[in-house]
PDB file of C-alpha atoms in Angstrom:
ATOM      1  CA  VAL A 446     162.681  70.511 120.530  1.00  0.00           C
ATOM      2  CA  GLN A 447     163.654  70.916 116.900  1.00  0.00           C
ATOM      3  CA  LEU A 448     162.210  68.596 114.295  1.00  0.00           C
ATOM      4  CA  GLN A 449     163.370  68.037 110.740  1.00  0.00           C
ATOM      5  CA  ALA A 450     161.341  65.956 108.314  1.00  0.00           C
ATOM      6  CA  PHE A 451     162.460  64.226 105.137  1.00  0.00           C
ATOM      7  CA  GLY A 452     161.115  61.899 102.500  1.00  0.00           C
ATOM      8  CA  GLY A 453     158.116  63.368 100.736  1.00  0.00           C
ATOM      9  CA  GLY A 454     157.628  63.124  97.009  1.00  0.00           C
ATOM     10  CA  LEU A 455     155.438  62.110  94.121  1.00  0.00           C
ATOM     11  CA  VAL A 456     154.251  58.532  93.809  1.00  0.00           C
ATOM     12  CA  GLN A 457     151.594  56.671  91.858  1.00  0.00           C
ATOM     13  CA  ALA A 458     148.589  55.203  93.596  1.00  0.00           C
ATOM     14  CA  GLY A 459     149.481  51.869  95.169  1.00  0.00           C
ATOM     15  CA  GLY A 460     153.065  52.928  95.696  1.00  0.00           C
ATOM     16  CA  SER A 461     155.071  53.512  98.856  1.00  0.00           C
ATOM     17  CA  LEU A 462     156.992  56.302 100.528  1.00  0.00           C
ATOM     18  CA  ARG A 463     158.923  56.539 103.774  1.00  0.00           C
ATOM     19  CA  LEU A 464     159.044  59.721 105.809  1.00  0.00           C
ATOM     20  CA  SER A 465     161.662  60.419 108.469  1.00  0.00           C
ATOM     21  CA  CYS A 466     161.716  62.984 111.246  1.00  0.00           C
ATOM     22  CA  ALA A 467     164.768  63.670 113.380  1.00  0.00           C
ATOM     23  CA  ALA A 468     164.370  65.378 116.742  1.00  0.00           C
ATOM     24  CA  SER A 469     167.027  67.352 118.583  1.00  0.00           C
ATOM     25  CA  GLY A 470     167.079  69.434 121.727  1.00  0.00           C
ATOM     26  CA  ARG A 471     165.198  68.630 124.918  1.00  0.00           C
ATOM     27  CA  THR A 472     163.462  65.480 123.721  1.00  0.00           C
ATOM     28  CA  PHE A 473     163.614  63.407 126.898  1.00  0.00           C
ATOM     29  CA  SER A 474     160.612  64.904 128.652  1.00  0.00           C
ATOM     30  CA  ARG A 475     158.148  64.750 125.773  1.00  0.00           C
ATOM     31  CA  ASP A 476     158.381  61.264 124.376  1.00  0.00           C
ATOM     32  CA  GLY A 477     155.430  61.254 122.015  1.00  0.00           C
ATOM     33  CA  MET A 478     156.253  61.730 118.351  1.00  0.00           C
ATOM     34  CA  GLY A 479     153.844  61.586 115.505  1.00  0.00           C
ATOM     35  CA  TRP A 480     152.717  62.626 112.072  1.00  0.00           C
ATOM     36  CA  PHE A 481     149.905  64.888 111.002  1.00  0.00           C
ATOM     37  CA  ARG A 482     148.819  65.884 107.519  1.00  0.00           C
ATOM     38  CA  GLN A 483     147.059  68.790 105.915  1.00  0.00           C
ATOM     39  CA  ALA A 484     145.364  68.524 102.549  1.00  0.00           C
ATOM     40  CA  PRO A 485     144.482  71.648 100.531  1.00  0.00           C
ATOM     41  CA  GLY A 486     141.518  73.438 102.049  1.00  0.00           C
ATOM     42  CA  GLU A 487     141.466  71.221 105.125  1.00  0.00           C
ATOM     43  CA  GLY A 488     142.728  71.419 108.667  1.00  0.00           C
ATOM     44  CA  ARG A 489     145.711  69.522 110.009  1.00  0.00           C
ATOM     45  CA  LYS A 490     144.760  65.978 110.967  1.00  0.00           C
ATOM     46  CA  PHE A 491     146.349  63.274 113.072  1.00  0.00           C
ATOM     47  CA  VAL A 492     147.898  60.376 111.161  1.00  0.00           C
ATOM     48  CA  ALA A 493     149.986  58.264 113.544  1.00  0.00           C
ATOM     49  CA  ALA A 494     152.041  58.471 116.727  1.00  0.00           C
ATOM     50  CA  THR A 495     154.479  56.442 118.777  1.00  0.00           C
ATOM     51  CA  ASN A 496     156.461  56.820 121.984  1.00  0.00           C
ATOM     52  CA  ARG A 497     159.639  55.436 123.530  1.00  0.00           C
ATOM     53  CA  SER A 498     157.766  52.475 124.943  1.00  0.00           C
ATOM     54  CA  GLY A 499     156.683  51.436 121.459  1.00  0.00           C
ATOM     55  CA  SER A 500     153.013  52.271 121.814  1.00  0.00           C
ATOM     56  CA  THR A 501     151.397  53.273 118.554  1.00  0.00           C
ATOM     57  CA  LYS A 502     148.170  54.886 117.460  1.00  0.00           C
ATOM     58  CA  TYR A 503     146.800  55.394 113.959  1.00  0.00           C
ATOM     59  CA  ALA A 504     144.014  57.271 112.298  1.00  0.00           C
ATOM     60  CA  ASP A 505     141.391  54.890 110.946  1.00  0.00           C
ATOM     61  CA  SER A 506     142.069  56.098 107.412  1.00  0.00           C
ATOM     62  CA  VAL A 507     145.636  54.766 107.431  1.00  0.00           C
ATOM     63  CA  LYS A 508     145.368  51.618 109.559  1.00  0.00           C
ATOM     64  CA  GLY A 509     146.820  48.620 107.791  1.00  0.00           C
ATOM     65  CA  ARG A 510     148.650  50.777 105.248  1.00  0.00           C
ATOM     66  CA  PHE A 511     150.928  53.031 107.299  1.00  0.00           C
ATOM     67  CA  THR A 512     153.428  51.946 109.927  1.00  0.00           C
ATOM     68  CA  ILE A 513     155.093  54.279 112.384  1.00  0.00           C
ATOM     69  CA  SER A 514     158.349  53.307 114.043  1.00  0.00           C
ATOM     70  CA  ARG A 515     161.035  54.957 116.112  1.00  0.00           C
ATOM     71  CA  ASP A 516     164.768  54.727 116.670  1.00  0.00           C
ATOM     72  CA  ASN A 517     165.215  55.983 120.224  1.00  0.00           C
ATOM     73  CA  ASP A 518     169.000  56.155 119.937  1.00  0.00           C
ATOM     74  CA  LYS A 519     168.687  58.505 116.973  1.00  0.00           C
ATOM     75  CA  ASN A 520     165.575  60.321 118.223  1.00  0.00           C
ATOM     76  CA  THR A 521     164.093  59.662 114.821  1.00  0.00           C
ATOM     77  CA  VAL A 522     160.588  58.573 113.890  1.00  0.00           C
ATOM     78  CA  TYR A 523     159.637  56.989 110.580  1.00  0.00           C
ATOM     79  CA  LEU A 524     156.379  56.669 108.722  1.00  0.00           C
ATOM     80  CA  GLN A 525     156.260  53.860 106.189  1.00  0.00           C
ATOM     81  CA  MET A 526     153.363  54.515 103.855  1.00  0.00           C
ATOM     82  CA  ASN A 527     152.198  51.661 101.643  1.00  0.00           C
ATOM     83  CA  SER A 528     149.257  51.252  99.292  1.00  0.00           C
ATOM     84  CA  LEU A 529     149.077  54.997  98.910  1.00  0.00           C
ATOM     85  CA  LYS A 530     145.874  56.543  97.616  1.00  0.00           C
ATOM     86  CA  PRO A 531     145.254  59.923  95.973  1.00  0.00           C
ATOM     87  CA  GLU A 532     143.409  60.982  99.123  1.00  0.00           C
ATOM     88  CA  ASP A 533     146.681  60.615 101.040  1.00  0.00           C
ATOM     89  CA  THR A 534     147.970  63.655  99.158  1.00  0.00           C
ATOM     90  CA  ALA A 535     148.854  66.308 101.727  1.00  0.00           C
ATOM     91  CA  VAL A 536     151.637  68.143 103.449  1.00  0.00           C
ATOM     92  CA  TYR A 537     152.875  65.870 106.213  1.00  0.00           C
ATOM     93  CA  TYR A 538     154.178  67.332 109.456  1.00  0.00           C
ATOM     94  CA  CYS A 539     156.006  65.600 112.265  1.00  0.00           C
ATOM     95  CA  ALA A 540     155.295  66.668 115.818  1.00  0.00           C
ATOM     96  CA  ALA A 541     156.565  66.011 119.317  1.00  0.00           C
ATOM     97  CA  ASP A 542     154.948  66.450 122.700  1.00  0.00           C
ATOM     98  CA  TYR A 543     153.644  64.379 125.610  1.00  0.00           C
ATOM     99  CA  TRP A 544     151.964  61.190 124.416  1.00  0.00           C
ATOM    100  CA  ASN A 545     148.431  62.266 125.308  1.00  0.00           C
ATOM    101  CA  VAL A 546     148.921  65.587 123.532  1.00  0.00           C
ATOM    102  CA  VAL A 547     150.307  64.053 120.333  1.00  0.00           C
ATOM    103  CA  THR A 548     147.459  61.538 120.185  1.00  0.00           C
ATOM    104  CA  THR A 549     144.524  63.680 121.233  1.00  0.00           C
ATOM    105  CA  GLY A 550     145.546  67.329 121.223  1.00  0.00           C
ATOM    106  CA  ILE A 551     147.646  69.906 119.425  1.00  0.00           C
ATOM    107  CA  PRO A 552     151.400  69.410 119.885  1.00  0.00           C
ATOM    108  CA  VAL A 553     153.589  72.410 120.562  1.00  0.00           C
ATOM    109  CA  ASN A 554     156.620  71.213 118.597  1.00  0.00           C
ATOM    110  CA  TRP A 555     156.366  70.945 114.806  1.00  0.00           C
ATOM    111  CA  GLY A 556     158.739  70.198 112.004  1.00  0.00           C
ATOM    112  CA  GLN A 557     158.571  71.750 108.588  1.00  0.00           C
ATOM    113  CA  GLY A 558     156.100  70.041 106.306  1.00  0.00           C
ATOM    114  CA  THR A 559     156.992  67.658 103.539  1.00  0.00           C
ATOM    115  CA  GLN A 560     154.743  67.276 100.506  1.00  0.00           C
ATOM    116  CA  VAL A 561     153.357  63.879  99.597  1.00  0.00           C
ATOM    117  CA  THR A 562     151.523  63.689  96.280  1.00  0.00           C
ATOM    118  CA  VAL A 563     149.818  60.513  95.121  1.00  0.00           C
ATOM    119  CA  SER A 564     148.741  60.455  91.496  1.00  0.00           C
ATOM    120  CA  SER A 565     145.869  58.317  90.265  1.00  0.00           C
TER     121      SER A 565
END
């Protein structure tokens, strides 16, 4: 599975950004797709995930502000980020694997990171 992420940038606190991640290759067997983020000096952390059935899961820190969605025909997952805070600043990575791995483990398939910077 190859993953390509788009959409990072610089935004002021309270603003919005939308990330996209397109998957190609053998995507049919691993239907979980999600987003992780890594802030400077920290480990990579789970942000949100979804699967082909439309199930979603979010980290507590982003619930109510971020929305993950998926276009199954395009094998693309989106992360709509609203009410952004400076603490959301990180490199965001998309990932793909089985649902239980994306939501509770360490996925094997990663896209390149995209920087999100939220200024105060």
